[in-house]
């Protein structure tokens, strides 16, 4: 079992990563001083519930916790105010109080939705993450929680840190291969922005990771969480440094919005975005090597590196103007300067980004 | 002009109280360093908009700010997730970014709704309160913002402090008499929990306050805000002390819920609740005098001191069990121990509260 602490002063919390650690959930909850007097609510989705819900409910009930579950449809469309209201209804019906906790059992969607419910129910109750996807290693660190608005993704949300994250490798073994690849995209991103050595390790261990080898996977998730937690510790509310985590996300979010949530998975969209950022880096005088390493890496992992031809450039550009990474009219863009290092540029023009988008569509 | 600071470390903010100070809104915004590069959004309601919106829009536009407005229906039903979504739509359409501010121009409902929009839009943008009711002196201090759920009031929300509060006495002159009285109920509460001298002053100055005498009103609002800000400074997130602000609110909230929002105004409901708390105090051995002073005071202000006979006791009791002031099954109740002092009791039984509710219905 690997353990790391996200250092955020009085909001610091531990992340536990290992195989079969869900069986010790009661011990972890006791260590985090969760109350047996106040009901818990598990939020999960229709994909995860049949696989893992019964087991978690049973473990907690046998440990003396009062716990019920609220199951939402799988997929990005559940990140809505309507589903938030449904969770609050379930919380009220289950009698949750200010000492209760809401548990997210699922991937990023469930984490974001349950996290925002925990942030806003009674103006904030405790929150626990039990990720069931690789991608969720990213959303489980840093406390960004949100739902979508029909016009923009993640636009209604909060910063709300969990009490603990329980990352059991066993829960990942049922993941479909496409989600494995898409999840590894964020793992690779953490190498690209911060750690050249880990980037090389990712290039060398693609097969083990794609095969869900427990040792390789647990190491990769540990480093991924570690990089993110270092960044978040230094800038919890994204005033500056934290923006580097958005490498590939400006184009990525726009692609997700235009393709319709679901056609491109988040990890796929940002893989394309990271290739774009590497291409943009060349325009600012950084080496071609960055683009080559980035593109080769994602191809090795079977991830897309081009924008699907049927997506309209104008629509992609217009989706970006509602993106939170615009500040006072100026476009903020994260650009790699070498492998394992990025910079936050505020002088990138919409015109330059448009060129990159077109390049990403043409390139064969 | 009177000024006070709500002391909350890096979240500290000023409250300005005075006659005609809205005319200096641009100067106040400049002092708070609000950005002219990022659009502002005013949230107001259908009652306030025809009275004051044009004036505020004009002042800000003449001062070089880009500003639009979003008008919601008047009344408690606007504190909903549906109205929240409408405000977020307006914010996106107006192009608000992370340096923008959302302004609440209105009473407590608008403040709570706009405040939660500001807390959650892009995970938090700046927030300004321009209260147009006396009651809003209460909600404008302390950063509690929220919307309602069909099953419970204020259950979906956040703590989000404003950048500044601009309290112009002139905007209160159009208030209907019933709202003046109901607003003064919270002013009186701040005396009852903290300041015996101010309680006596309120008893001596009822006529001036009910006539909206600018000097008296401005003094009363200043003391009301001051008391609340002292309490909030010591306990921003309601871990302990802040609970004393809930004097009269356990019964009050239940009455509002059962009567249907609107039959009893908030200030009326808590006036009844405060009389009930004073009655409960006698059961814990505190003097009869507290009950007499409390009841006489609210009668002097033309506020109700009895529960309307048609409200069902069972329904009132059941509304209380969804109240946030229950913690781990134990009922927390605020009880006056003398005029200007209260204590937080955790040993009040549901049975005792039920007796008080019945007493408040019978008493002639």
Short mmCIF file of N, CA and C in Angstrom, two decimals, chain A residues 192-318:
data_model
loop_
_atom_site.label_atom_id
_atom_site.label_comp_id
_atom_site.label_asym_id
_atom_site.label_seq_id
_atom_site.Cartn_x
_atom_site.Cartn_y
_atom_site.Cartn_z
N UNK A 192 4.45 14.97 -18.22
CA UNK A 192 4.83 16.01 -19.19
C UNK A 192 4.99 17.39 -18.55
N UNK A 193 4.18 17.69 -17.55
CA UNK A 193 4.26 19.03 -16.95
C UNK A 193 5.32 19.14 -15.87
N UNK A 194 5.79 18.00 -15.30
CA UNK A 194 6.54 18.11 -14.05
C UNK A 194 7.75 17.19 -13.94
N UNK A 195 7.77 16.08 -14.69
CA UNK A 195 8.70 15.01 -14.32
C UNK A 195 9.17 14.26 -15.58
N UNK A 196 10.35 14.66 -16.10
CA UNK A 196 10.87 14.06 -17.34
C UNK A 196 11.17 12.58 -17.14
N UNK A 197 11.67 12.24 -15.95
CA UNK A 197 12.03 10.87 -15.66
C UNK A 197 10.80 9.97 -15.71
N UNK A 198 9.71 10.43 -15.11
CA UNK A 198 8.48 9.67 -15.10
C UNK A 198 7.90 9.57 -16.52
N UNK A 199 8.10 10.62 -17.32
CA UNK A 199 7.65 10.57 -18.71
C UNK A 199 8.35 9.43 -19.45
N UNK A 200 9.64 9.34 -19.22
CA UNK A 200 10.40 8.25 -19.84
C UNK A 200 9.90 6.89 -19.34
N UNK A 201 9.65 6.83 -18.04
CA UNK A 201 9.12 5.59 -17.44
C UNK A 201 7.79 5.20 -18.12
N UNK A 202 6.94 6.18 -18.36
CA UNK A 202 5.64 5.92 -19.02
C UNK A 202 5.87 5.36 -20.43
N UNK A 203 6.87 5.95 -21.14
CA UNK A 203 7.16 5.46 -22.49
C UNK A 203 7.64 4.01 -22.44
N UNK A 204 8.39 3.68 -21.39
CA UNK A 204 8.96 2.33 -21.27
C UNK A 204 7.97 1.29 -20.75
N UNK A 205 6.91 1.74 -20.11
CA UNK A 205 6.01 0.78 -19.43
C UNK A 205 4.58 0.80 -19.96
N UNK A 206 4.44 1.20 -21.22
CA UNK A 206 3.09 1.28 -21.79
C UNK A 206 2.36 -0.07 -21.72
N UNK A 207 3.08 -1.13 -22.05
CA UNK A 207 2.42 -2.44 -22.09
C UNK A 207 1.89 -2.85 -20.71
N UNK A 208 2.75 -2.71 -19.69
CA UNK A 208 2.30 -3.08 -18.34
C UNK A 208 1.08 -2.25 -17.92
N UNK A 209 1.14 -0.95 -18.21
CA UNK A 209 0.04 -0.09 -17.77
C UNK A 209 -1.25 -0.44 -18.52
N UNK A 210 -1.13 -0.65 -19.83
CA UNK A 210 -2.32 -0.98 -20.60
C UNK A 210 -2.89 -2.35 -20.18
N UNK A 211 -2.02 -3.23 -19.67
CA UNK A 211 -2.47 -4.53 -19.16
C UNK A 211 -2.92 -4.47 -17.71
N UNK A 212 -2.92 -3.30 -17.13
CA UNK A 212 -3.32 -3.10 -15.73
C UNK A 212 -2.48 -3.93 -14.75
N UNK A 213 -1.21 -4.02 -15.02
CA UNK A 213 -0.31 -4.67 -14.07
C UNK A 213 -0.34 -3.91 -12.73
N UNK A 214 -0.70 -4.60 -11.63
CA UNK A 214 -0.94 -3.90 -10.36
C UNK A 214 0.24 -3.06 -9.88
N UNK A 215 1.47 -3.60 -9.99
CA UNK A 215 2.62 -2.83 -9.51
C UNK A 215 2.85 -1.57 -10.33
N UNK A 216 2.85 -1.75 -11.66
CA UNK A 216 3.07 -0.59 -12.54
C UNK A 216 1.97 0.43 -12.33
N UNK A 217 0.73 -0.03 -12.29
CA UNK A 217 -0.42 0.86 -12.17
C UNK A 217 -0.38 1.62 -10.85
N UNK A 218 -0.06 0.91 -9.79
CA UNK A 218 -0.05 1.55 -8.49
C UNK A 218 1.07 2.59 -8.41
N UNK A 219 2.22 2.30 -9.04
CA UNK A 219 3.30 3.29 -9.09
C UNK A 219 2.89 4.52 -9.91
N UNK A 220 2.29 4.27 -11.08
CA UNK A 220 1.91 5.38 -11.96
C UNK A 220 0.85 6.27 -11.29
N UNK A 221 -0.11 5.65 -10.62
CA UNK A 221 -1.14 6.45 -9.95
C UNK A 221 -0.53 7.23 -8.79
N UNK A 222 0.42 6.61 -8.11
CA UNK A 222 1.08 7.29 -7.00
C UNK A 222 1.80 8.55 -7.51
N UNK A 223 2.58 8.39 -8.58
CA UNK A 223 3.31 9.56 -9.11
C UNK A 223 2.33 10.60 -9.66
N UNK A 224 1.30 10.14 -10.36
CA UNK A 224 0.30 11.07 -10.89
C UNK A 224 -0.33 11.90 -9.78
N UNK A 225 -0.76 11.22 -8.71
CA UNK A 225 -1.36 11.91 -7.57
C UNK A 225 -0.34 12.83 -6.89
N UNK A 226 0.89 12.36 -6.82
CA UNK A 226 1.96 13.11 -6.16
C UNK A 226 2.21 14.44 -6.89
N UNK A 227 2.38 14.36 -8.20
CA UNK A 227 2.64 15.58 -8.98
C UNK A 227 1.48 16.56 -8.79
N UNK A 228 0.27 16.03 -8.93
CA UNK A 228 -0.87 16.93 -8.80
C UNK A 228 -0.93 17.53 -7.40
N UNK A 229 -0.63 16.73 -6.38
CA UNK A 229 -0.76 17.24 -5.02
C UNK A 229 0.31 18.29 -4.72
N UNK A 230 1.49 18.14 -5.30
CA UNK A 230 2.53 19.17 -5.11
C UNK A 230 2.06 20.50 -5.69
N UNK A 231 1.48 20.43 -6.90
CA UNK A 231 1.01 21.65 -7.56
C UNK A 231 -0.13 22.28 -6.78
N UNK A 232 -1.09 21.45 -6.39
CA UNK A 232 -2.28 21.96 -5.69
C UNK A 232 -1.90 22.53 -4.33
N UNK A 233 -0.95 21.91 -3.66
CA UNK A 233 -0.52 22.41 -2.34
C UNK A 233 0.01 23.83 -2.44
N UNK A 234 0.63 24.12 -3.59
CA UNK A 234 1.22 25.46 -3.73
C UNK A 234 0.21 26.49 -4.20
N UNK A 235 -0.93 26.04 -4.71
CA UNK A 235 -1.89 27.00 -5.27
C UNK A 235 -3.28 26.35 -5.30
N UNK A 236 -3.89 26.28 -4.11
CA UNK A 236 -5.15 25.55 -3.99
C UNK A 236 -6.24 26.10 -4.90
N UNK A 237 -6.33 27.43 -5.02
CA UNK A 237 -7.49 28.01 -5.70
C UNK A 237 -7.20 28.52 -7.11
N UNK A 238 -6.17 27.94 -7.72
CA UNK A 238 -5.80 28.27 -9.09
C UNK A 238 -5.64 29.76 -9.32
N UNK A 239 -4.78 30.38 -8.53
CA UNK A 239 -4.43 31.77 -8.79
C UNK A 239 -3.32 31.86 -9.82
N UNK A 240 -2.43 30.87 -9.83
CA UNK A 240 -1.35 30.91 -10.83
C UNK A 240 -0.87 29.51 -11.20
N UNK A 241 0.05 28.95 -10.36
CA UNK A 241 0.71 27.70 -10.71
C UNK A 241 -0.25 26.59 -11.14
N UNK A 242 -1.36 26.46 -10.43
CA UNK A 242 -2.27 25.35 -10.67
C UNK A 242 -2.72 25.28 -12.13
N UNK A 243 -2.68 26.41 -12.80
CA UNK A 243 -3.09 26.44 -14.20
C UNK A 243 -2.28 25.48 -15.07
N UNK A 244 -1.06 25.13 -14.64
CA UNK A 244 -0.24 24.23 -15.48
C UNK A 244 -0.89 22.87 -15.65
N UNK A 245 -1.78 22.53 -14.71
CA UNK A 245 -2.49 21.25 -14.82
C UNK A 245 -3.42 21.24 -16.03
N UNK A 246 -3.68 22.41 -16.58
CA UNK A 246 -4.58 22.51 -17.73
C UNK A 246 -3.89 22.25 -19.07
N UNK A 247 -2.65 21.77 -19.05
CA UNK A 247 -1.99 21.43 -20.31
C UNK A 247 -2.94 20.56 -21.16
N UNK A 248 -3.18 21.01 -22.37
CA UNK A 248 -4.04 20.25 -23.28
C UNK A 248 -5.52 20.45 -23.08
N UNK A 249 -5.90 21.20 -22.03
CA UNK A 249 -7.32 21.28 -21.67
C UNK A 249 -8.09 22.36 -22.42
N UNK A 250 -7.42 23.40 -22.91
CA UNK A 250 -8.15 24.46 -23.60
C UNK A 250 -8.77 23.88 -24.87
N UNK A 251 -7.95 23.26 -25.69
CA UNK A 251 -8.48 22.59 -26.88
C UNK A 251 -9.32 21.38 -26.46
N UNK A 252 -8.84 20.65 -25.48
CA UNK A 252 -9.53 19.44 -25.02
C UNK A 252 -10.98 19.68 -24.63
N UNK A 253 -11.20 20.67 -23.77
CA UNK A 253 -12.57 20.98 -23.34
C UNK A 253 -13.44 21.38 -24.53
N UNK A 254 -12.87 22.18 -25.43
CA UNK A 254 -13.64 22.62 -26.59
C UNK A 254 -14.04 21.42 -27.45
N UNK A 255 -13.11 20.50 -27.64
CA UNK A 255 -13.40 19.31 -28.44
C UNK A 255 -14.52 18.49 -27.80
N UNK A 256 -14.44 18.32 -26.48
CA UNK A 256 -15.48 17.56 -25.79
C UNK A 256 -16.84 18.23 -25.98
N UNK A 257 -16.88 19.55 -25.87
CA UNK A 257 -18.14 20.28 -25.98
C UNK A 257 -18.71 20.14 -27.39
N UNK A 258 -17.85 20.31 -28.40
CA UNK A 258 -18.33 20.32 -29.78
C UNK A 258 -18.67 18.90 -30.26
N UNK A 259 -17.88 17.93 -29.84
CA UNK A 259 -18.14 16.56 -30.28
C UNK A 259 -19.40 16.02 -29.62
N UNK A 260 -19.91 16.73 -28.63
CA UNK A 260 -20.99 16.17 -27.82
C UNK A 260 -20.31 15.30 -26.80
N UNK A 261 -20.63 15.53 -25.51
CA UNK A 261 -19.99 14.74 -24.48
C UNK A 261 -20.19 13.26 -24.81
N UNK A 262 -19.12 12.49 -24.83
CA UNK A 262 -19.26 11.06 -25.07
C UNK A 262 -18.53 10.59 -26.32
N UNK A 263 -18.58 11.38 -27.40
CA UNK A 263 -17.88 10.93 -28.61
C UNK A 263 -16.39 10.85 -28.35
N UNK A 264 -15.87 11.89 -27.71
CA UNK A 264 -14.47 11.87 -27.29
C UNK A 264 -14.44 11.79 -25.77
N UNK A 265 -13.75 10.82 -25.22
CA UNK A 265 -13.55 10.80 -23.77
C UNK A 265 -12.62 11.93 -23.38
N UNK A 266 -12.73 12.36 -22.11
CA UNK A 266 -11.90 13.48 -21.64
C UNK A 266 -10.41 13.22 -21.91
N UNK A 267 -9.96 12.04 -21.57
CA UNK A 267 -8.54 11.72 -21.74
C UNK A 267 -8.12 11.74 -23.21
N UNK A 268 -9.03 11.36 -24.08
CA UNK A 268 -8.74 11.41 -25.52
C UNK A 268 -8.64 12.86 -26.00
N UNK A 269 -9.62 13.67 -25.57
CA UNK A 269 -9.65 15.07 -26.00
C UNK A 269 -8.39 15.81 -25.55
N UNK A 270 -7.94 15.55 -24.31
CA UNK A 270 -6.77 16.30 -23.85
C UNK A 270 -5.47 15.75 -24.45
N UNK A 271 -5.48 14.47 -24.88
CA UNK A 271 -4.31 13.96 -25.59
C UNK A 271 -4.11 14.78 -26.87
N UNK A 272 -5.20 14.98 -27.60
CA UNK A 272 -5.14 15.83 -28.80
C UNK A 272 -4.68 17.24 -28.42
N UNK A 273 -5.25 17.76 -27.33
CA UNK A 273 -4.89 19.11 -26.86
C UNK A 273 -3.42 19.23 -26.50
N UNK A 274 -2.85 18.17 -25.91
CA UNK A 274 -1.43 18.22 -25.53
C UNK A 274 -0.53 18.19 -26.75
N UNK A 275 -0.94 17.43 -27.77
CA UNK A 275 -0.18 17.44 -29.02
C UNK A 275 -0.23 18.85 -29.62
N UNK A 276 -1.42 19.48 -29.53
CA UNK A 276 -1.58 20.86 -30.01
C UNK A 276 -0.69 21.84 -29.26
N UNK A 277 -0.65 21.70 -27.95
CA UNK A 277 0.18 22.61 -27.14
C UNK A 277 1.65 22.45 -27.50
N UNK A 278 2.05 21.20 -27.77
CA UNK A 278 3.45 20.95 -28.15
C UNK A 278 3.77 21.59 -29.49
N UNK A 279 2.80 21.55 -30.37
CA UNK A 279 2.94 22.19 -31.69
C UNK A 279 3.05 23.71 -31.53
N UNK A 280 2.20 24.25 -30.67
CA UNK A 280 2.22 25.69 -30.38
C UNK A 280 3.57 26.11 -29.80
N UNK A 281 4.16 25.22 -29.01
CA UNK A 281 5.45 25.51 -28.38
C UNK A 281 6.51 25.82 -29.44
N UNK A 282 6.43 25.12 -30.57
CA UNK A 282 7.38 25.36 -31.65
C UNK A 282 7.29 26.81 -32.13
N UNK A 283 6.05 27.34 -32.22
CA UNK A 283 5.85 28.72 -32.66
C UNK A 283 6.51 29.71 -31.72
N UNK A 284 6.69 29.30 -30.46
CA UNK A 284 7.33 30.18 -29.50
C UNK A 284 8.82 29.86 -29.35
N UNK A 285 9.31 29.05 -30.28
CA UNK A 285 10.75 28.82 -30.33
C UNK A 285 11.26 27.62 -29.55
N UNK A 286 10.37 26.82 -29.00
CA UNK A 286 10.85 25.63 -28.29
C UNK A 286 11.01 24.47 -29.26
N UNK A 287 11.82 23.49 -28.87
CA UNK A 287 12.24 22.44 -29.79
C UNK A 287 11.13 21.55 -30.34
N UNK A 288 11.38 21.03 -31.53
CA UNK A 288 10.48 20.07 -32.18
C UNK A 288 10.34 18.78 -31.38
N UNK A 289 11.42 18.48 -30.64
CA UNK A 289 11.50 17.25 -29.86
C UNK A 289 10.27 17.06 -28.95
N UNK A 290 9.81 18.16 -28.36
CA UNK A 290 8.67 18.08 -27.44
C UNK A 290 7.46 17.51 -28.16
N UNK A 291 7.21 18.03 -29.36
CA UNK A 291 6.08 17.57 -30.15
C UNK A 291 6.22 16.10 -30.50
N UNK A 292 7.44 15.71 -30.87
CA UNK A 292 7.68 14.33 -31.27
C UNK A 292 7.44 13.36 -30.10
N UNK A 293 8.03 13.68 -28.95
CA UNK A 293 7.87 12.82 -27.77
C UNK A 293 6.40 12.71 -27.37
N UNK A 294 5.71 13.86 -27.37
CA UNK A 294 4.30 13.89 -26.96
C UNK A 294 3.45 13.04 -27.89
N UNK A 295 3.63 13.27 -29.19
CA UNK A 295 2.80 12.56 -30.16
C UNK A 295 3.10 11.05 -30.16
N UNK A 296 4.40 10.70 -30.12
CA UNK A 296 4.78 9.28 -30.06
C UNK A 296 4.18 8.59 -28.84
N UNK A 297 4.26 9.29 -27.72
CA UNK A 297 3.74 8.72 -26.47
C UNK A 297 2.26 8.38 -26.61
N UNK A 298 1.47 9.34 -27.05
CA UNK A 298 0.02 9.09 -27.11
C UNK A 298 -0.31 8.02 -28.14
N UNK A 299 0.46 8.00 -29.23
CA UNK A 299 0.23 6.94 -30.21
C UNK A 299 0.55 5.57 -29.63
N UNK A 300 1.62 5.51 -28.85
CA UNK A 300 1.99 4.25 -28.19
C UNK A 300 0.86 3.76 -27.28
N UNK A 301 0.15 4.68 -26.68
CA UNK A 301 -0.96 4.31 -25.78
C UNK A 301 -2.30 4.18 -26.52
N UNK A 302 -2.24 4.25 -27.84
CA UNK A 302 -3.47 4.10 -28.62
C UNK A 302 -4.45 5.24 -28.44
N UNK A 303 -3.92 6.42 -28.13
CA UNK A 303 -4.79 7.59 -27.95
C UNK A 303 -4.77 8.46 -29.21
N UNK A 304 -5.87 9.17 -29.49
CA UNK A 304 -5.91 10.00 -30.69
C UNK A 304 -4.97 11.20 -30.59
N UNK A 305 -4.40 11.60 -31.73
CA UNK A 305 -3.51 12.76 -31.75
C UNK A 305 -3.97 13.79 -32.79
N UNK A 306 -5.15 13.54 -33.36
CA UNK A 306 -5.71 14.45 -34.37
C UNK A 306 -7.15 14.80 -34.02
N UNK A 307 -7.60 15.96 -34.46
CA UNK A 307 -9.01 16.35 -34.29
C UNK A 307 -9.83 15.66 -35.37
N UNK A 308 -10.90 14.93 -35.00
CA UNK A 308 -11.74 14.29 -36.01
C UNK A 308 -12.18 15.31 -37.07
N UNK A 309 -12.06 14.94 -38.33
CA UNK A 309 -12.24 15.90 -39.43
C UNK A 309 -13.62 16.54 -39.47
N UNK A 310 -14.64 15.84 -38.98
CA UNK A 310 -16.00 16.40 -39.10
C UNK A 310 -16.29 17.49 -38.06
N UNK A 311 -15.39 17.72 -37.12
CA UNK A 311 -15.64 18.78 -36.12
C UNK A 311 -15.29 20.14 -36.72
N UNK A 312 -16.24 21.06 -36.60
CA UNK A 312 -16.13 22.36 -37.24
C UNK A 312 -15.19 23.31 -36.47
N UNK A 313 -14.23 23.89 -37.17
CA UNK A 313 -13.25 24.77 -36.52
C UNK A 313 -13.90 25.96 -35.82
N UNK A 314 -14.89 26.59 -36.50
CA UNK A 314 -15.56 27.73 -35.87
C UNK A 314 -16.23 27.33 -34.56
N UNK A 315 -16.87 26.17 -34.57
CA UNK A 315 -17.54 25.72 -33.34
C UNK A 315 -16.53 25.46 -32.23
N UNK A 316 -15.40 24.88 -32.60
CA UNK A 316 -14.36 24.62 -31.61
C UNK A 316 -13.86 25.93 -31.00
N UNK A 317 -13.62 26.92 -31.86
CA UNK A 317 -13.11 28.21 -31.38
C UNK A 317 -14.13 28.90 -30.49
N UNK A 318 -15.40 28.81 -30.89
CA UNK A 318 -16.44 29.49 -30.12
C UNK A 318 -16.63 28.80 -28.77
#
